[in-house]
Coordinates of C-alpha atoms in Angstrom, one line a residue:
X1377 CA 79.2 179.0 -165.9
X1378 CA 77.2 178.5 -169.2
X1379 CA 75.4 175.4 -167.5
X1380 CA 72.3 176.2 -169.1
X1381 CA 73.5 176.8 -172.4
X1382 CA 75.6 173.2 -172.3
X1383 CA 72.5 171.8 -170.8
X1384 CA 70.0 172.2 -174.1
X1385 CA 72.6 170.4 -176.3
X1386 CA 73.1 167.1 -173.9
X1387 CA 70.6 164.3 -174.0
X1388 CA 68.9 163.2 -171.7
X1389 CA 69.6 160.1 -169.8
X1390 CA 66.0 158.3 -170.9
X1391 CA 66.8 158.9 -174.2
X1392 CA 70.0 157.3 -173.6
X1393 CA 68.2 154.5 -171.8
X1394 CA 65.9 154.0 -174.8
X1395 CA 68.7 153.5 -177.4
X1396 CA 68.7 149.7 -178.4
X1397 CA 71.9 150.5 -179.7
X1398 CA 73.6 151.2 -176.7
X1399 CA 72.4 148.2 -174.3
X1400 CA 75.6 146.4 -175.4
X1401 CA 77.3 148.6 -172.7
X1402 CA 74.8 147.3 -170.1
X1403 CA 74.4 150.0 -166.9
X1404 CA 78.1 151.3 -167.4
X1405 CA 76.4 154.4 -169.2
X1406 CA 73.8 154.6 -166.7
X1407 CA 75.8 156.3 -164.2
X1408 CA 74.0 159.7 -163.6
X1409 CA 77.8 161.0 -163.0
X1410 CA 78.2 160.7 -166.9
X1411 CA 75.7 163.3 -167.4
X1412 CA 75.5 165.6 -164.7
X1413 CA 77.1 168.9 -165.3
X1414 CA 78.9 170.5 -162.3
X1415 CA 82.3 171.6 -161.4
X1416 CA 83.5 168.3 -160.6
X1417 CA 82.5 166.5 -163.9
X1418 CA 82.7 169.7 -166.3
X1419 CA 86.6 170.0 -165.2
X1420 CA 87.1 166.6 -165.6
X1421 CA 85.6 166.6 -168.7
X1422 CA 87.8 169.2 -170.3
X1423 CA 90.9 167.2 -168.9
X1424 CA 89.9 164.1 -170.8
X1425 CA 88.7 165.9 -173.7
X1426 CA 91.8 168.1 -174.1
X1427 CA 94.2 165.0 -173.3
X1428 CA 92.6 162.7 -176.0
X1429 CA 92.8 165.7 -178.6
X1430 CA 96.5 165.3 -178.5
X1431 CA 96.6 161.6 -179.0
X1432 CA 97.8 160.9 -182.7
X1433 CA 95.4 157.9 -182.8
X1434 CA 92.5 157.0 -184.8
X1435 CA 89.4 156.4 -182.9
X1436 CA 90.0 159.1 -180.4
X1437 CA 86.2 159.8 -179.4
X1438 CA 86.1 156.0 -178.4
X1439 CA 89.1 156.7 -175.6
X1440 CA 87.8 159.7 -174.3
X1441 CA 84.3 158.3 -174.0
X1442 CA 86.1 155.2 -172.1
X1443 CA 88.5 157.5 -170.0
X1444 CA 85.2 159.5 -169.1
X1445 CA 84.0 156.3 -167.7
X1446 CA 86.3 155.4 -166.2
X1447 CA 86.7 158.8 -164.5
X1448 CA 83.2 159.3 -163.7
X1449 CA 83.0 162.6 -165.9
X1450 CA 80.7 164.2 -168.2
X1451 CA 80.7 161.7 -171.0
X1452 CA 79.5 164.1 -174.0
X1453 CA 81.7 167.0 -172.9
X1454 CA 84.6 164.7 -173.1
X1455 CA 83.9 163.3 -176.3
X1456 CA 82.8 166.3 -178.1
X1457 CA 86.3 168.3 -176.8
X1458 CA 87.8 165.6 -179.1
X1459 CA 86.8 167.6 -181.7
X1460 CA 89.3 170.4 -180.8
X1461 CA 91.7 168.0 -183.2
X1462 CA 89.4 168.0 -186.4
X1463 CA 91.0 167.7 -189.9
X1464 CA 91.5 171.7 -190.3
X1465 CA 93.2 172.3 -186.6
X1466 CA 95.0 168.7 -186.5
X1467 CA 98.4 170.1 -188.7
X1468 CA 98.4 173.0 -186.2
X1469 CA 98.0 171.4 -183.2
X1470 CA 100.4 168.0 -184.6
X1471 CA 103.4 170.8 -185.5
X1472 CA 103.5 172.3 -182.3
X1473 CA 103.6 169.0 -180.6
X1474 CA 106.6 168.3 -182.8
X1475 CA 108.2 171.8 -182.3
X1476 CA 107.7 171.4 -178.7
X1477 CA 108.9 168.0 -178.6
X1478 CA 111.8 168.7 -180.7
X1479 CA 112.6 171.8 -178.0
X1480 CA 112.3 169.1 -174.9
X1481 CA 115.0 167.0 -176.4
X1482 CA 116.9 169.7 -177.9
X1483 CA 117.2 168.7 -181.2
X1484 CA 116.8 171.1 -184.6
X1485 CA 113.9 171.0 -186.5
X1486 CA 113.9 168.7 -189.4
X1487 CA 113.1 170.8 -192.9
X1488 CA 109.5 169.3 -193.8
X1489 CA 108.5 167.3 -197.1
X1490 CA 105.8 165.2 -197.8
X1491 CA 105.6 161.9 -199.6
X1492 CA 103.0 159.2 -199.5
X1493 CA 104.8 156.4 -199.3
X1494 CA 104.8 153.8 -196.7
X1495 CA 108.9 153.8 -196.9
X1496 CA 108.7 157.8 -196.1
X1497 CA 106.2 157.1 -193.4
X1498 CA 108.6 154.6 -191.5
X1499 CA 111.9 156.8 -192.4
X1500 CA 109.8 159.9 -190.9
X1501 CA 109.0 158.1 -187.7
X1502 CA 112.4 157.4 -187.2
X1503 CA 113.6 161.2 -187.3
X1504 CA 110.8 162.9 -186.1
X1505 CA 108.5 160.4 -183.8
X1506 CA 110.7 160.8 -180.9
X1507 CA 110.1 164.5 -181.0
X1508 CA 106.4 164.3 -182.2
X1509 CA 105.4 161.5 -179.5
X1510 CA 107.3 163.3 -176.6
X1511 CA 105.7 166.7 -177.6
X1512 CA 101.9 165.0 -178.4
X1513 CA 102.7 163.5 -174.9
X1514 CA 103.7 166.9 -173.1
X1515 CA 100.8 169.1 -174.7
X1516 CA 98.3 166.2 -173.9
X1517 CA 99.6 166.9 -170.2
X1518 CA 99.7 170.2 -170.3
X1519 CA 96.6 171.1 -172.0
X1520 CA 94.5 168.6 -169.8
X1521 CA 95.8 170.4 -166.5
X1522 CA 95.2 174.2 -168.2
X1523 CA 91.6 172.7 -169.3
X1524 CA 91.0 171.2 -165.7
X1525 CA 92.2 174.1 -163.7
X1526 CA 90.8 176.8 -165.9
X1527 CA 87.1 175.4 -165.9
X1528 CA 87.3 174.8 -162.5
X1529 CA 88.7 178.1 -161.8
X1530 CA 86.3 179.7 -164.5
X1531 CA 83.1 178.2 -162.8
X1532 CA 84.4 179.0 -159.1
X1533 CA 84.6 182.5 -160.3
X1534 CA 81.1 182.4 -161.9
X1535 CA 79.8 180.9 -158.5
X1536 CA 81.2 184.0 -156.8
X1537 CA 80.1 186.2 -159.0
X1538 CA 76.3 185.1 -158.9
X1539 CA 76.8 185.0 -155.1
X1540 CA 77.7 188.8 -154.7
X1541 CA 75.2 189.7 -157.5
X1542 CA 72.4 188.6 -154.9
X1543 CA 73.9 190.1 -152.0
X1544 CA 73.8 193.4 -153.9
X1545 CA 70.0 193.2 -154.4

């Protein structure tokens, strides 16, 4: 696994302790599990980050940080992975989520037209809201599981491959 590559970008725990702005959180951020990079913390961080990427709410990074602290997984990795849903990729992701929700509810997809008004948003939430929210939930859970088991599998494969290389020397 690219552990050394990822570790270059992660802050050192002593640097975190010296930040005055983060003292508000108390000793919660000093948990070494939040900063260690191992198979469990990386796969959990992928699950948290990918789950939160499909949550259609603002402040996804804050919620991802809270879940990372709650589950004791790698905090920087979980918060960084939320940026998969950035302003460029978000329309594609949420349209895909809407299509998944419409498929699950067996409703025909509604034609798309956009109007910037509160009445339009209220009307759209009654027509496309249920398939969209269901699709976001299904995609969040699905991609979180794929990320979790995918990273665990890749990590395991990397360890086995490195042991095989050692044995062949």
